[in-house]
PDB file of C-alpha atoms in Angstrom:
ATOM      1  CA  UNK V  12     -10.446   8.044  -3.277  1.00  0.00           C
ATOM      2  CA  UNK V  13      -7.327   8.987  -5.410  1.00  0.00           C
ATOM      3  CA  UNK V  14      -4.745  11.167  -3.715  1.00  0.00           C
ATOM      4  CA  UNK V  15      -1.415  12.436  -5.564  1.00  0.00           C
ATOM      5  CA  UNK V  16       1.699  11.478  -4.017  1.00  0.00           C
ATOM      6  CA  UNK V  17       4.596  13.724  -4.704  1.00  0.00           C
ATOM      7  CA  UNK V  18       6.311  14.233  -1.766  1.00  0.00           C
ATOM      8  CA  UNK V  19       6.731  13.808   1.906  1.00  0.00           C
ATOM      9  CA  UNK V  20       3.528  15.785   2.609  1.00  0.00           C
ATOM     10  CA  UNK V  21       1.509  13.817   0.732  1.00  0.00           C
ATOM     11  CA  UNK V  22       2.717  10.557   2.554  1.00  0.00           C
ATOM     12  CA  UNK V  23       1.093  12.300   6.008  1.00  0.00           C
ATOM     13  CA  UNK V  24      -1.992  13.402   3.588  1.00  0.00           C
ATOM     14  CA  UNK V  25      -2.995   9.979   2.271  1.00  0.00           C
ATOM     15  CA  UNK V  26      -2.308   8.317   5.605  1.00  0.00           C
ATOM     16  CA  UNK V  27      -4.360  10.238   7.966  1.00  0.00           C
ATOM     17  CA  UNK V  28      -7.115  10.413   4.795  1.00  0.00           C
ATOM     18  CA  UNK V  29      -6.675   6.301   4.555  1.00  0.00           C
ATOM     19  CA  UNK V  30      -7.296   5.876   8.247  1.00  0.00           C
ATOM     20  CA  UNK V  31     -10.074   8.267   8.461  1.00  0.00           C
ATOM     21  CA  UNK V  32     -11.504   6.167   5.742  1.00  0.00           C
ATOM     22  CA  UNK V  33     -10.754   2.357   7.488  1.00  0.00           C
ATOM     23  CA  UNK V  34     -12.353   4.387  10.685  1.00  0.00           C
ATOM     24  CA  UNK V  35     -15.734   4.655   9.080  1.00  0.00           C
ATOM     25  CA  UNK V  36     -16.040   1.223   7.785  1.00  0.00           C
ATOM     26  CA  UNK V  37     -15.182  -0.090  10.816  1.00  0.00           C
ATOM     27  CA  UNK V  38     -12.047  -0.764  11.814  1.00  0.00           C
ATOM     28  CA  UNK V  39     -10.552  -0.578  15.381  1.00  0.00           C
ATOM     29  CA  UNK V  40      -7.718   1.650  16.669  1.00  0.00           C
ATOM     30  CA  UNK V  41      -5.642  -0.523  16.243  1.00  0.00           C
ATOM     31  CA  UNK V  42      -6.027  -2.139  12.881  1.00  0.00           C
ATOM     32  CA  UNK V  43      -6.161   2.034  11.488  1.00  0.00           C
ATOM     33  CA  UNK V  44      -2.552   2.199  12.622  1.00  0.00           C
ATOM     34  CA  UNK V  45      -1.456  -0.823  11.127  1.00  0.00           C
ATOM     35  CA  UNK V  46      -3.193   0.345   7.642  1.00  0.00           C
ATOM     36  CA  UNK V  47      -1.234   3.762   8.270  1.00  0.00           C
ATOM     37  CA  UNK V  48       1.801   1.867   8.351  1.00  0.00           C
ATOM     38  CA  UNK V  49       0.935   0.244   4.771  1.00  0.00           C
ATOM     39  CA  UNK V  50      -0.160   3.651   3.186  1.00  0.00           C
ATOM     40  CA  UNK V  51       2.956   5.218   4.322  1.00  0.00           C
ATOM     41  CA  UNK V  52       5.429   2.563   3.120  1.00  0.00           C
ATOM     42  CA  UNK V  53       3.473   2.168  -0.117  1.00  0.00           C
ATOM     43  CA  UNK V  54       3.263   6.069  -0.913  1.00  0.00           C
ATOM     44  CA  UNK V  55       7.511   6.331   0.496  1.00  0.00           C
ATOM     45  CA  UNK V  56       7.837   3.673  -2.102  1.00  0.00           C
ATOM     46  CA  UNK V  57       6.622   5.625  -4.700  1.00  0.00           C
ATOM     47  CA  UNK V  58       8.553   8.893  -3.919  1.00  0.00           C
ATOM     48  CA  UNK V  59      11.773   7.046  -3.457  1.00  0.00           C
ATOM     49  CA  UNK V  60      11.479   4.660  -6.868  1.00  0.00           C
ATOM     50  CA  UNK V  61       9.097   6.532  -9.290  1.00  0.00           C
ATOM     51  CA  UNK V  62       9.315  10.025  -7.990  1.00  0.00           C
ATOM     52  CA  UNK V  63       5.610  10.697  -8.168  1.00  0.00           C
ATOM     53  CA  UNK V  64       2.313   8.083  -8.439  1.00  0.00           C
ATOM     54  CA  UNK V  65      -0.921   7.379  -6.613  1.00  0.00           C
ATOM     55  CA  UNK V  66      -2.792   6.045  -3.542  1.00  0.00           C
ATOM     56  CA  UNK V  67      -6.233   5.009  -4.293  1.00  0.00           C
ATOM     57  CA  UNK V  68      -8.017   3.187  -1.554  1.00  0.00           C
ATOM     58  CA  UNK V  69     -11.747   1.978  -1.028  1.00  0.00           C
ATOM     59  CA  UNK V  70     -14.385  -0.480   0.652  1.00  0.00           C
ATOM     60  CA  UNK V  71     -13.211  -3.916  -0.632  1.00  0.00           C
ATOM     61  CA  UNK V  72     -15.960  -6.410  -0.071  1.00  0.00           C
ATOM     62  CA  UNK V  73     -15.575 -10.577  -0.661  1.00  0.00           C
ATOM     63  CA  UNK V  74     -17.031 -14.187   0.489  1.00  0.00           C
ATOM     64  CA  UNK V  75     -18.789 -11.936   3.408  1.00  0.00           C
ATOM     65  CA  UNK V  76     -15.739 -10.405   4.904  1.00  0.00           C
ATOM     66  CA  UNK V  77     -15.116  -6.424   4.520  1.00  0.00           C
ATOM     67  CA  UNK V  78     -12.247  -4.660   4.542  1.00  0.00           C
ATOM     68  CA  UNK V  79      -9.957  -2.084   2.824  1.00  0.00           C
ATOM     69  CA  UNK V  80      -7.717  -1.841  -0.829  1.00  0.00           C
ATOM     70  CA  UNK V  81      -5.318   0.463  -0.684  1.00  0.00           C
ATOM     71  CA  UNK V  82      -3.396   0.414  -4.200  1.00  0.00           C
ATOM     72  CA  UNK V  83      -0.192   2.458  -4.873  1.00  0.00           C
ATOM     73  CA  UNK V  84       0.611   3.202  -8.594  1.00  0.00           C
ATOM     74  CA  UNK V  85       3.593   4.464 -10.184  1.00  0.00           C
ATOM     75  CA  UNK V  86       4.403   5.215 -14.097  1.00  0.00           C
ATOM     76  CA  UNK V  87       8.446   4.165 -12.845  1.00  0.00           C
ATOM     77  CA  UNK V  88      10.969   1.846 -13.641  1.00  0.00           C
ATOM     78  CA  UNK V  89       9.350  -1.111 -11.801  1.00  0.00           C
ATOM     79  CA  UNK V  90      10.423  -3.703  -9.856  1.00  0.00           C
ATOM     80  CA  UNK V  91      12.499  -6.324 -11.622  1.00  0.00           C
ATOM     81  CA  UNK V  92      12.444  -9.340  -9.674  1.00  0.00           C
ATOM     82  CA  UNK V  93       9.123  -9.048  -7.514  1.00  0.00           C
ATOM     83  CA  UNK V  94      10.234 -12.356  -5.246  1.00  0.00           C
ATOM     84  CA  UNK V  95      13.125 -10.661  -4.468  1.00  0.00           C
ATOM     85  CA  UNK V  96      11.965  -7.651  -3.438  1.00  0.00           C
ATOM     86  CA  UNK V  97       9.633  -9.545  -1.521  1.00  0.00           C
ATOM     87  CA  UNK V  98      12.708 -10.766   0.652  1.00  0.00           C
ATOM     88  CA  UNK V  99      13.822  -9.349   4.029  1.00  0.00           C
ATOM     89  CA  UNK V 100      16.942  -7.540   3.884  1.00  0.00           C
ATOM     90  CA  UNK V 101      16.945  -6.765  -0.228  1.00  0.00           C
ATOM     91  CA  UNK V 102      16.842  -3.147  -1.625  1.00  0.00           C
ATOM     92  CA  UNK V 103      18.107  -1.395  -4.689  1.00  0.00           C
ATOM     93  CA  UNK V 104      17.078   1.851  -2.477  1.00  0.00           C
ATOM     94  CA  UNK V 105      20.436   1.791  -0.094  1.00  0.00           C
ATOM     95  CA  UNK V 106      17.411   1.382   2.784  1.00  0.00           C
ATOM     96  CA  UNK V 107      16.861  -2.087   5.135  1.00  0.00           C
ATOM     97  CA  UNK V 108      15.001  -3.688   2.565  1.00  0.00           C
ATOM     98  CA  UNK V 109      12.118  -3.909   5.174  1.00  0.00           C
ATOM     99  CA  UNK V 110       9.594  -2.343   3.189  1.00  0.00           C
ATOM    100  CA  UNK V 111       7.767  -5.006   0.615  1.00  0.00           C
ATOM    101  CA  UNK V 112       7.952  -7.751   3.348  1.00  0.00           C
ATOM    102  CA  UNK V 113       6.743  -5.705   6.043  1.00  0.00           C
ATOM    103  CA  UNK V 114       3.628  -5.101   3.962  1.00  0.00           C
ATOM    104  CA  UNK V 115       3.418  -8.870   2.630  1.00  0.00           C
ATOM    105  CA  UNK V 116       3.429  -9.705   6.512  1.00  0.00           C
ATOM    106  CA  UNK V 117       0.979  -7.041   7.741  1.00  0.00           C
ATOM    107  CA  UNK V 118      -1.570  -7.776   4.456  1.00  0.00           C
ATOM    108  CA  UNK V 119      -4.009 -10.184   4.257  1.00  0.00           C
ATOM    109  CA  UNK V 120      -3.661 -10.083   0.122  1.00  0.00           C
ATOM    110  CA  UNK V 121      -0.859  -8.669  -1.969  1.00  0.00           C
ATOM    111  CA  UNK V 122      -0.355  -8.561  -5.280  1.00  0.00           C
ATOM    112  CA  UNK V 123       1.733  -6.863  -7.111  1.00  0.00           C
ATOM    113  CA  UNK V 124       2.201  -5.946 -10.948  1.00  0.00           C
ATOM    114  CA  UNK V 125       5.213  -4.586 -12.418  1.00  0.00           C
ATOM    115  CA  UNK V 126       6.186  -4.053 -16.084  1.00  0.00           C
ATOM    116  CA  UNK V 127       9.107  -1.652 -17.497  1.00  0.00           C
ATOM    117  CA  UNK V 128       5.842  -0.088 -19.557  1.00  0.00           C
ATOM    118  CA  UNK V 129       3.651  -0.089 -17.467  1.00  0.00           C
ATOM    119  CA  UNK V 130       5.143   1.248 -14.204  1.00  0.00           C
ATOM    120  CA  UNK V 131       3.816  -0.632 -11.225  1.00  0.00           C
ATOM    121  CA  UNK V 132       0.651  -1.570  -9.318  1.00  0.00           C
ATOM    122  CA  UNK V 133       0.522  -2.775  -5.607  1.00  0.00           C
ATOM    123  CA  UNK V 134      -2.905  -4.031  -4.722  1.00  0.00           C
ATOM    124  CA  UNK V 135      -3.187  -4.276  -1.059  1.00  0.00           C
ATOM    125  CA  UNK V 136      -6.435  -5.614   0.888  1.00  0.00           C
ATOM    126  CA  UNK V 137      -6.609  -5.765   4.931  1.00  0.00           C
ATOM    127  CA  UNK V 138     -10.385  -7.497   6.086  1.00  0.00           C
ATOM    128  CA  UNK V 139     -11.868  -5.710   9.577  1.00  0.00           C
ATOM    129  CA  UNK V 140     -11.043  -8.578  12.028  1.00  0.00           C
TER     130      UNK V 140
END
């Protein structure tokens, strides 16, 4: 599923859409909260940095484990130094600089491509414990 992000409405859309989603393949309360927390960060990283982009997510299925991608992508001015940004306390947003690392922590794979032409692409996968 695809879903627009544009502004602070869409944030709420894609997460309760997301966990809806992780709901039916499985996932317990308490792991749909935690993948909430990743759609919203992603999708406030895209409003705040690129001013528009996309949350796709689906069923993500390897080596007999099953879980969830959620992938936020973004036609903006990308993210110069990735292992920086992957550091607590930086930001070139004026904000905690929380945001990256939380996800890195809360993930179980993260990768992240970032290019000044192509915008950037956040892959995100959480497996159903």
């Amino acid at each position: 599923m695809k879903i627009s992000i544009q502004s602070e409405n869409d944030i709420h859309y894609a997460q309760v859409e997301c966990t809806d989603f992780a709901k039916t393949l499985g996932f317990e309360e308490l792991d749909a909260m935690k993948i909430s927390i990743l759609v919203s960060e992603l999708a406030q990283n895209i409003i705040k940095y690129a001013s528009k982009g996309f949350i796709v997510y689906s069923k993500e299925t390897r080596h007999h484990k099953t879980g969830i991608m959620i992938e936020a992508i973004d036609k903006g001015p990308s993210i110069p130094n990735i292992e920086q940004a992957l550091g607590d306390n930086f930001s070139t947003g004026g904000t905690l600089g929380l945001g990256l690392p939380g996800i890195k922590r809360m993930s179980d794979i993260l990768e992240i491509n970032s290019t000044p032409e192509t915008g950037t692409h956040i892959k995100v996968i959480y497996w159903i414990k």
